[in-house]
Amino acid sequence: MRTNEEGKDPKTAAAAAATPATAGLRRRLVTFGLAILALGFVAYVVPIRDRCFDTGLAPEGTAPAAASKGPRFPVSRDANGCTLQAPRGPVRLSPEACARLDCEPGLASTLAGARLGLLALLAAVYGLGTLAWAARWHALLRLANAPVTVRHAWRVTLEAQAAGVLLPGGVAGDAVRIASLTGLGVPTATVAASVLLDRAIGLSTMAGMAAALAAVFEPSAVGPAVLILGAIPVAVALGLAVLRSKPMRGAKILEHRLLARTAKPVLEYLNDPRAPAALLRALAWSLVVSAVQLGVIRGLVSALDVTPTVERWVYAGAAIAFIAGAIPALPGGWGTSDAAFVVFLARAGVSAPAALSVSLLYRLYWYSASVTGALLFLGRSRGKKAAPSQ
């Protein structure tokens, strides 16, 4: 049997080389399939049009109370009335008859009834939240002696949001942040550590604040989901304590060539004497970011004129939806985060169309910031191209 120069079968070597690529393809297919299933679920449970019942279509002799619990039919509305898509065929109704219909609002009418003034205010609050996010990352960059200002970090943060729309799980956004700093001479491993730490702190404050709010609103009804959210910041804190411990700093395995170039700079970054102060500053800014995000979600629920029946699930459900959106499935978290909003806000007494509306409106704010980031990136790129000719 012929073998390569290391004594290995060429077929075996080729199979071993193909294994990582095959595993990566399998993961992508699984996450893509998950996102498609989530989108299918959302499309199934969320009606686009209102679903109404007309007691005049009920069988003769049916009591009004029983009739109102019967099947509901999609309704198309216009300026001259509406059309009820009943089983026997379309039924045209006058504006007065339309007003008397017993309806469950669909996605279209839910969005159409949103309070524009409150939506505009929430958009401004969201914009300030991106500045607080940049300040959180800047606090960690100062620990790495990165020569950047908060304004520079804010611009890169917006550019990263634009990139995060293109690839799933925010992968492209993290790559943009890392590349922007390595171009300034900061070691790649150190920048990557600041980005990962920024994500970990953001996750811990989001989960912790949502769990705290849920416990405040209903202390006697704290369930497994709230406990899991509350455990996330504890796990992050314990992880940082381990990474900053003396045994970890002196581990001989860090002398390995690969780890010496990757893990060791990260540990040196975390064990800098200034690290505790930097982490506290980042934590303070992260609390602001999380308060803005959860506050915007609660504000969107109010902007749709929805009154939750179980307040704690507005915050717990939003936190779970944000975490689901980070699953590397479709770009921008499409499907997974939307399904999570529909499922978990339902526990708060928010209808499926209203829950999806909250998700879409929040995504609109995100995309607005992304467009700003894309314009900043394009403007900077054109400036660099024009500079040599000046």
Coordinates of C-alpha atoms in Angstrom, one line a residue:
M1 CA 0.0 0.0 0.0
R2 CA 1.4 3.4 -0.9
T3 CA 1.7 5.9 1.9
N4 CA 2.9 9.5 2.1
E5 CA 6.2 10.4 3.5
E6 CA 5.0 10.4 7.1
G7 CA 3.8 6.8 6.7
K8 CA 0.1 7.6 6.5
D9 CA -2.3 6.3 3.9
P10 CA -3.1 9.2 1.5
K11 CA -6.8 8.4 1.6
T12 CA -6.8 8.5 5.3
A13 CA -4.9 11.8 5.3
A14 CA -7.4 13.3 2.8
A15 CA -10.3 12.1 4.9
A16 CA -8.8 13.6 8.0
A17 CA -8.3 16.9 6.2
A18 CA -11.9 16.9 5.0
T19 CA -13.3 16.2 8.4
P20 CA -13.2 19.9 9.7
A21 CA -14.8 21.1 6.5
T22 CA -17.5 18.5 6.7
A23 CA -18.2 19.3 10.3
G24 CA -18.4 23.0 9.5
L25 CA -20.8 22.3 6.7
R26 CA -22.9 20.1 9.0
R27 CA -23.1 22.9 11.6
R28 CA -24.1 25.4 9.0
L29 CA -26.8 23.2 7.7
V30 CA -28.2 22.5 11.2
T31 CA -28.3 26.2 12.1
F32 CA -29.7 27.2 8.7
G33 CA -32.4 24.5 9.1
L34 CA -33.1 25.8 12.6
A35 CA -33.6 29.3 11.3
I36 CA -35.9 28.1 8.5
L37 CA -38.0 26.2 11.0
A38 CA -38.2 29.3 13.2
L39 CA -39.3 31.4 10.3
G40 CA -41.9 28.8 9.3
F41 CA -43.2 28.8 12.9
V42 CA -43.5 32.6 12.9
A43 CA -45.3 32.6 9.5
Y44 CA -47.7 29.9 10.8
V45 CA -48.7 31.5 14.1
V46 CA -48.7 35.2 13.1
P47 CA -51.5 36.3 10.9
I48 CA -50.7 39.2 8.5
R49 CA -54.4 40.4 8.3
D50 CA -56.9 40.7 11.0
R51 CA -58.9 37.5 11.9
C52 CA -62.5 38.4 12.5
F53 CA -65.8 36.7 13.2
D54 CA -69.2 37.9 12.0
T55 CA -72.1 36.6 14.1
G56 CA -74.2 36.9 10.9
L57 CA -72.2 34.0 9.4
A58 CA -72.9 31.7 12.4
P59 CA -75.3 28.8 11.9
E60 CA -78.9 29.6 12.8
G61 CA -79.7 29.0 16.4
T62 CA -76.1 29.5 17.6
A63 CA -75.9 31.5 20.8
P64 CA -73.9 34.8 20.5
A65 CA -71.5 33.7 23.2
A66 CA -70.8 30.4 21.4
A67 CA -70.7 32.1 18.0
S68 CA -67.9 34.5 19.1
K69 CA -65.7 31.5 19.9
G70 CA -66.1 30.0 16.4
P71 CA -63.5 30.1 13.6
R72 CA -62.1 33.5 12.6
F73 CA -61.5 34.5 9.0
P74 CA -58.9 36.9 7.5
V75 CA -60.2 40.4 6.7
S76 CA -58.9 42.9 4.1
R77 CA -59.7 46.5 5.0
D78 CA -59.9 49.5 2.7
A79 CA -61.4 53.0 2.8
N80 CA -64.9 51.7 1.7
G81 CA -65.2 48.9 4.2
C82 CA -63.7 45.4 4.4
T83 CA -63.8 42.0 2.9
L84 CA -64.3 38.9 5.1
Q85 CA -62.7 35.8 3.6
A86 CA -65.5 33.4 4.8
P87 CA -65.6 29.7 3.8
R88 CA -68.6 30.2 1.5
G89 CA -66.6 33.0 -0.3
P90 CA -65.6 36.6 0.1
V91 CA -68.2 38.7 2.0
R92 CA -68.1 42.5 1.4
L93 CA -69.1 44.6 4.5
S94 CA -69.8 48.2 5.0
P95 CA -67.6 50.4 7.3
E96 CA -70.3 50.2 10.0
A97 CA -70.4 46.4 9.7
C98 CA -66.6 46.2 9.8
A99 CA -66.6 48.2 13.0
R100 CA -68.9 45.7 14.6
L101 CA -66.7 42.7 13.8
D102 CA -65.2 40.7 16.6
C103 CA -61.5 40.8 15.5
E104 CA -58.0 39.7 16.6
P105 CA -55.6 42.3 15.1
G106 CA -53.1 40.9 12.6
L107 CA -49.5 42.1 12.0
A108 CA -50.5 44.8 9.5
S109 CA -53.1 46.6 11.7
T110 CA -50.9 46.2 14.8
L111 CA -48.1 48.0 13.1
A112 CA -50.5 50.6 11.6
G113 CA -51.8 51.4 15.0
A114 CA -48.4 52.1 16.6
R115 CA -47.9 55.5 18.3
L116 CA -45.4 57.3 16.0
G117 CA -44.3 59.8 18.6
L118 CA -43.3 57.2 21.1
L119 CA -41.5 55.2 18.3
A120 CA -39.5 58.2 17.4
L121 CA -38.5 58.8 21.1
L122 CA -37.5 55.1 21.4
A123 CA -35.4 55.4 18.3
A124 CA -33.4 58.3 19.9
V125 CA -33.0 56.2 23.1
Y126 CA -31.7 53.3 21.1
G127 CA -29.2 55.6 19.4
L128 CA -27.9 56.7 22.8
G129 CA -27.6 53.0 23.7
T130 CA -25.1 52.5 20.9
L131 CA -23.0 55.3 22.3
A132 CA -23.1 53.6 25.7
W133 CA -22.1 50.3 24.0
A134 CA -19.1 52.1 22.4
A135 CA -18.1 53.5 25.8
R136 CA -18.2 50.0 27.3
W137 CA -15.9 48.7 24.6
H138 CA -13.7 51.8 24.9
A139 CA -13.2 51.1 28.7
L140 CA -11.8 47.6 27.7
L141 CA -9.7 49.1 24.9
R142 CA -8.0 51.5 27.3
L143 CA -6.8 48.4 29.2
A144 CA -5.1 47.3 25.9
N145 CA -3.5 50.8 25.5
A146 CA -5.4 51.1 22.2
P147 CA -5.0 54.7 20.7
V148 CA -8.7 55.3 20.2
T149 CA -11.3 57.8 21.5
V150 CA -14.9 57.0 22.4
R151 CA -15.9 58.7 19.2
H152 CA -13.7 56.4 17.2
A153 CA -15.0 53.3 19.1
W154 CA -18.6 54.5 18.4
R155 CA -17.9 54.8 14.7
V156 CA -16.4 51.3 14.6
T157 CA -19.3 50.0 16.7
L158 CA -21.8 51.3 14.1
E159 CA -19.8 49.9 11.3
A160 CA -19.7 46.5 13.1
Q161 CA -23.5 46.6 13.4
A162 CA -23.7 47.0 9.6
A163 CA -21.4 44.0 9.1
G164 CA -23.4 42.1 11.7
V165 CA -26.4 42.3 9.4
L166 CA -24.6 40.5 6.7
L167 CA -23.4 37.4 8.5
P168 CA -25.1 35.3 11.3
G169 CA -24.3 35.6 15.0
G170 CA -22.5 39.0 14.7
V171 CA -19.4 37.2 13.3
A172 CA -18.7 39.9 10.7
G173 CA -19.3 42.6 13.3
D174 CA -16.6 41.2 15.6
A175 CA -14.2 40.8 12.6
V176 CA -14.7 44.5 11.8
R177 CA -14.0 45.5 15.3
I178 CA -10.8 43.4 15.5
A179 CA -9.5 44.5 12.1
S180 CA -10.1 48.2 12.9
L181 CA -7.8 47.9 16.0
T182 CA -5.1 45.6 14.6
G183 CA -4.7 48.2 11.9
L184 CA -3.6 50.6 14.6
G185 CA -0.9 48.3 15.9
V186 CA -2.8 46.6 18.8
P187 CA -2.0 42.9 19.0
T188 CA -4.8 40.8 17.4
A189 CA -5.1 38.5 20.4
T190 CA -5.6 41.4 22.7
V191 CA -8.2 43.1 20.5
A192 CA -10.0 39.7 20.2
A193 CA -9.9 39.5 24.0
S194 CA -11.5 42.9 24.4
V195 CA -14.3 42.0 21.9
L196 CA -15.1 38.7 23.6
L197 CA -15.0 40.3 27.0
D198 CA -17.3 43.0 25.7
R199 CA -19.7 40.4 24.6
A200 CA -19.5 38.4 27.9
I201 CA -20.1 41.5 30.0
G202 CA -23.0 42.5 27.8
L203 CA -24.6 39.1 28.0
S204 CA -24.2 39.0 31.8
T205 CA -25.7 42.4 32.5
M206 CA -28.6 41.7 30.1
A207 CA -29.4 38.4 31.6
G208 CA -28.9 39.6 35.2
M209 CA -31.0 42.7 34.8
A210 CA -33.8 40.8 33.1
A211 CA -33.8 38.2 36.0
A212 CA -33.7 41.0 38.6
L213 CA -36.7 42.8 37.0
A214 CA -38.6 39.6 36.7
A215 CA -38.0 38.9 40.4
V216 CA -39.0 42.4 41.4
F217 CA -42.3 42.2 39.6
E218 CA -43.2 38.8 40.8
P219 CA -40.9 37.5 43.6
S220 CA -43.1 34.5 44.3
A221 CA -43.2 33.3 40.7
V222 CA -39.5 33.0 39.8
G223 CA -39.2 30.0 37.5
P224 CA -36.4 28.0 35.8
A225 CA -36.0 30.5 33.0
V226 CA -35.4 33.4 35.4
L227 CA -33.0 31.3 37.4
I228 CA -31.0 30.4 34.3
L229 CA -30.8 34.0 33.3
G230 CA -29.6 34.9 36.8
A231 CA -27.0 32.2 36.7
I232 CA -25.3 33.7 33.6
P233 CA -23.6 36.7 35.3
V234 CA -22.5 34.4 38.1
A235 CA -20.9 32.0 35.5
V236 CA -19.2 34.9 33.8
A237 CA -17.8 36.3 37.1
L238 CA -16.5 32.9 38.0
G239 CA -14.9 32.4 34.6
L240 CA -13.1 35.8 35.0
A241 CA -12.0 34.8 38.5
V242 CA -10.5 31.6 37.2
L243 CA -8.7 33.4 34.3
R244 CA -7.2 35.9 36.7
S245 CA -6.2 33.3 39.3
K246 CA -2.5 32.6 40.1
P247 CA -2.6 28.9 39.1
M248 CA -3.9 29.9 35.7
R249 CA -1.3 32.5 35.1
G250 CA 1.5 30.0 36.0
A251 CA 0.2 27.1 34.0
K252 CA 3.0 25.4 32.0
I253 CA 0.6 24.6 29.2
L254 CA 0.7 28.3 28.3
E255 CA 4.3 27.9 27.2
H256 CA 3.1 25.8 24.2
R257 CA 3.8 27.5 21.0
L258 CA 0.2 27.9 19.9
L259 CA -1.1 29.0 23.3
A260 CA 1.8 31.4 23.8
R261 CA 0.6 33.4 20.8
T262 CA -3.1 33.2 21.6
A263 CA -4.1 32.4 25.2
K264 CA -1.1 33.9 27.0
P265 CA -1.6 37.5 25.7
V266 CA -5.3 37.2 26.7
L267 CA -4.4 36.2 30.2
E268 CA -1.8 39.0 30.4
Y269 CA -4.5 41.4 29.3
L270 CA -6.9 40.2 31.9
N271 CA -4.3 40.2 34.7
D272 CA -3.1 43.7 34.1
P273 CA -3.1 45.7 37.4
R274 CA -5.6 48.1 35.8
A275 CA -8.0 45.3 34.9
P276 CA -10.4 45.6 37.9
A277 CA -11.0 49.3 37.4
A278 CA -11.5 48.8 33.6
L279 CA -13.9 45.9 34.2
L280 CA -15.9 48.0 36.7
R281 CA -16.2 50.9 34.1
A282 CA -17.2 48.5 31.4
L283 CA -19.8 46.9 33.8
A284 CA -21.2 50.4 34.6
W285 CA -21.6 51.2 30.9
S286 CA -23.0 47.7 30.3
L287 CA -25.8 48.3 32.8
V288 CA -26.8 51.4 30.8
V289 CA -26.8 49.4 27.6
S290 CA -28.9 46.7 29.0
A291 CA -31.3 49.2 30.6
V292 CA -31.7 50.9 27.2
Q293 CA -32.3 47.6 25.4
L294 CA -34.9 46.3 27.8
G295 CA -36.4 49.7 28.2
V296 CA -36.8 50.0 24.4
I297 CA -38.5 46.6 24.2
R298 CA -41.0 47.6 27.0
G299 CA -41.5 50.9 25.3
L300 CA -42.4 49.2 22.0
V301 CA -45.0 47.1 23.8
S302 CA -46.5 50.3 25.0
A303 CA -46.3 52.0 21.6
L304 CA -48.4 49.2 20.2
D305 CA -51.1 49.9 22.9
V306 CA -50.6 46.4 24.5
T307 CA -50.9 45.9 28.2
P308 CA -48.9 42.8 29.3
T309 CA -50.7 40.5 31.8
V310 CA -47.5 39.1 33.2
E311 CA -44.9 41.9 33.3
R312 CA -41.9 39.7 34.3
W313 CA -42.0 37.9 31.0
V314 CA -41.6 41.1 29.0
Y315 CA -38.0 41.4 30.4
A316 CA -37.2 37.7 30.6
G317 CA -38.6 37.0 27.2
A318 CA -36.7 39.9 25.6
A319 CA -33.4 38.7 27.2
I320 CA -34.0 35.2 25.8
A321 CA -34.8 36.6 22.4
F322 CA -31.6 38.6 22.4
I323 CA -29.6 35.5 23.3
A324 CA -31.4 33.5 20.6
G325 CA -30.6 36.2 18.1
A326 CA -26.9 35.5 18.7
I327 CA -27.2 31.9 17.5
P328 CA -25.3 31.7 14.2
A329 CA -28.2 30.9 12.0
L330 CA -29.5 33.4 9.4
P331 CA -27.9 36.9 9.1
G332 CA -29.2 39.4 11.6
G333 CA -30.8 36.6 13.7
W334 CA -33.8 36.3 11.4
G335 CA -36.1 33.5 12.5
T336 CA -34.5 32.5 15.8
S337 CA -35.0 35.9 17.6
D338 CA -38.4 36.5 16.0
A339 CA -39.7 33.1 17.1
A340 CA -38.3 33.7 20.6
F341 CA -40.1 37.0 20.8
V342 CA -43.4 35.4 19.7
V343 CA -43.0 32.4 22.1
F344 CA -41.8 34.2 25.2
L345 CA -43.8 37.4 25.0
A346 CA -46.8 35.3 24.6
R347 CA -46.2 34.3 28.3
A348 CA -46.5 38.0 29.1
G349 CA -49.9 38.1 27.5
V350 CA -48.7 39.8 24.3
S351 CA -50.4 38.5 21.1
A352 CA -48.3 36.9 18.4
P353 CA -48.7 39.8 15.9
A354 CA -47.8 42.3 18.6
A355 CA -44.7 40.2 19.7
L356 CA -43.5 40.0 16.1
S357 CA -44.2 43.7 15.7
V358 CA -41.9 44.4 18.7
S359 CA -39.2 42.3 17.1
L360 CA -39.5 44.0 13.7
L361 CA -39.5 47.5 15.1
Y362 CA -36.5 46.8 17.2
R363 CA -34.8 45.3 14.2
L364 CA -35.7 48.6 12.3
Y365 CA -33.7 50.5 14.9
W366 CA -30.8 48.2 14.5
Y367 CA -30.9 48.5 10.7
S368 CA -31.1 52.3 11.0
A369 CA -27.9 52.3 13.0
S370 CA -26.4 49.8 10.6
V371 CA -27.1 52.1 7.6
T372 CA -25.3 54.9 9.5
G373 CA -22.4 52.6 10.1
A374 CA -22.3 51.5 6.4
L375 CA -22.3 55.2 5.3
L376 CA -19.5 56.0 7.7
F377 CA -17.5 53.0 6.4
L378 CA -18.0 54.0 2.7
G379 CA -17.1 57.6 3.5
R380 CA -13.9 56.6 5.2
S381 CA -13.0 54.2 2.4
R382 CA -13.5 56.9 -0.3
G383 CA -11.4 59.3 1.8
K384 CA -8.5 56.8 1.9
K385 CA -8.7 56.3 -1.9
A386 CA -8.7 60.1 -2.5
A387 CA -5.8 60.8 -0.1
P388 CA -2.9 59.7 -2.5
S389 CA -4.1 62.0 -5.3
Q390 CA -4.1 65.1 -3.1

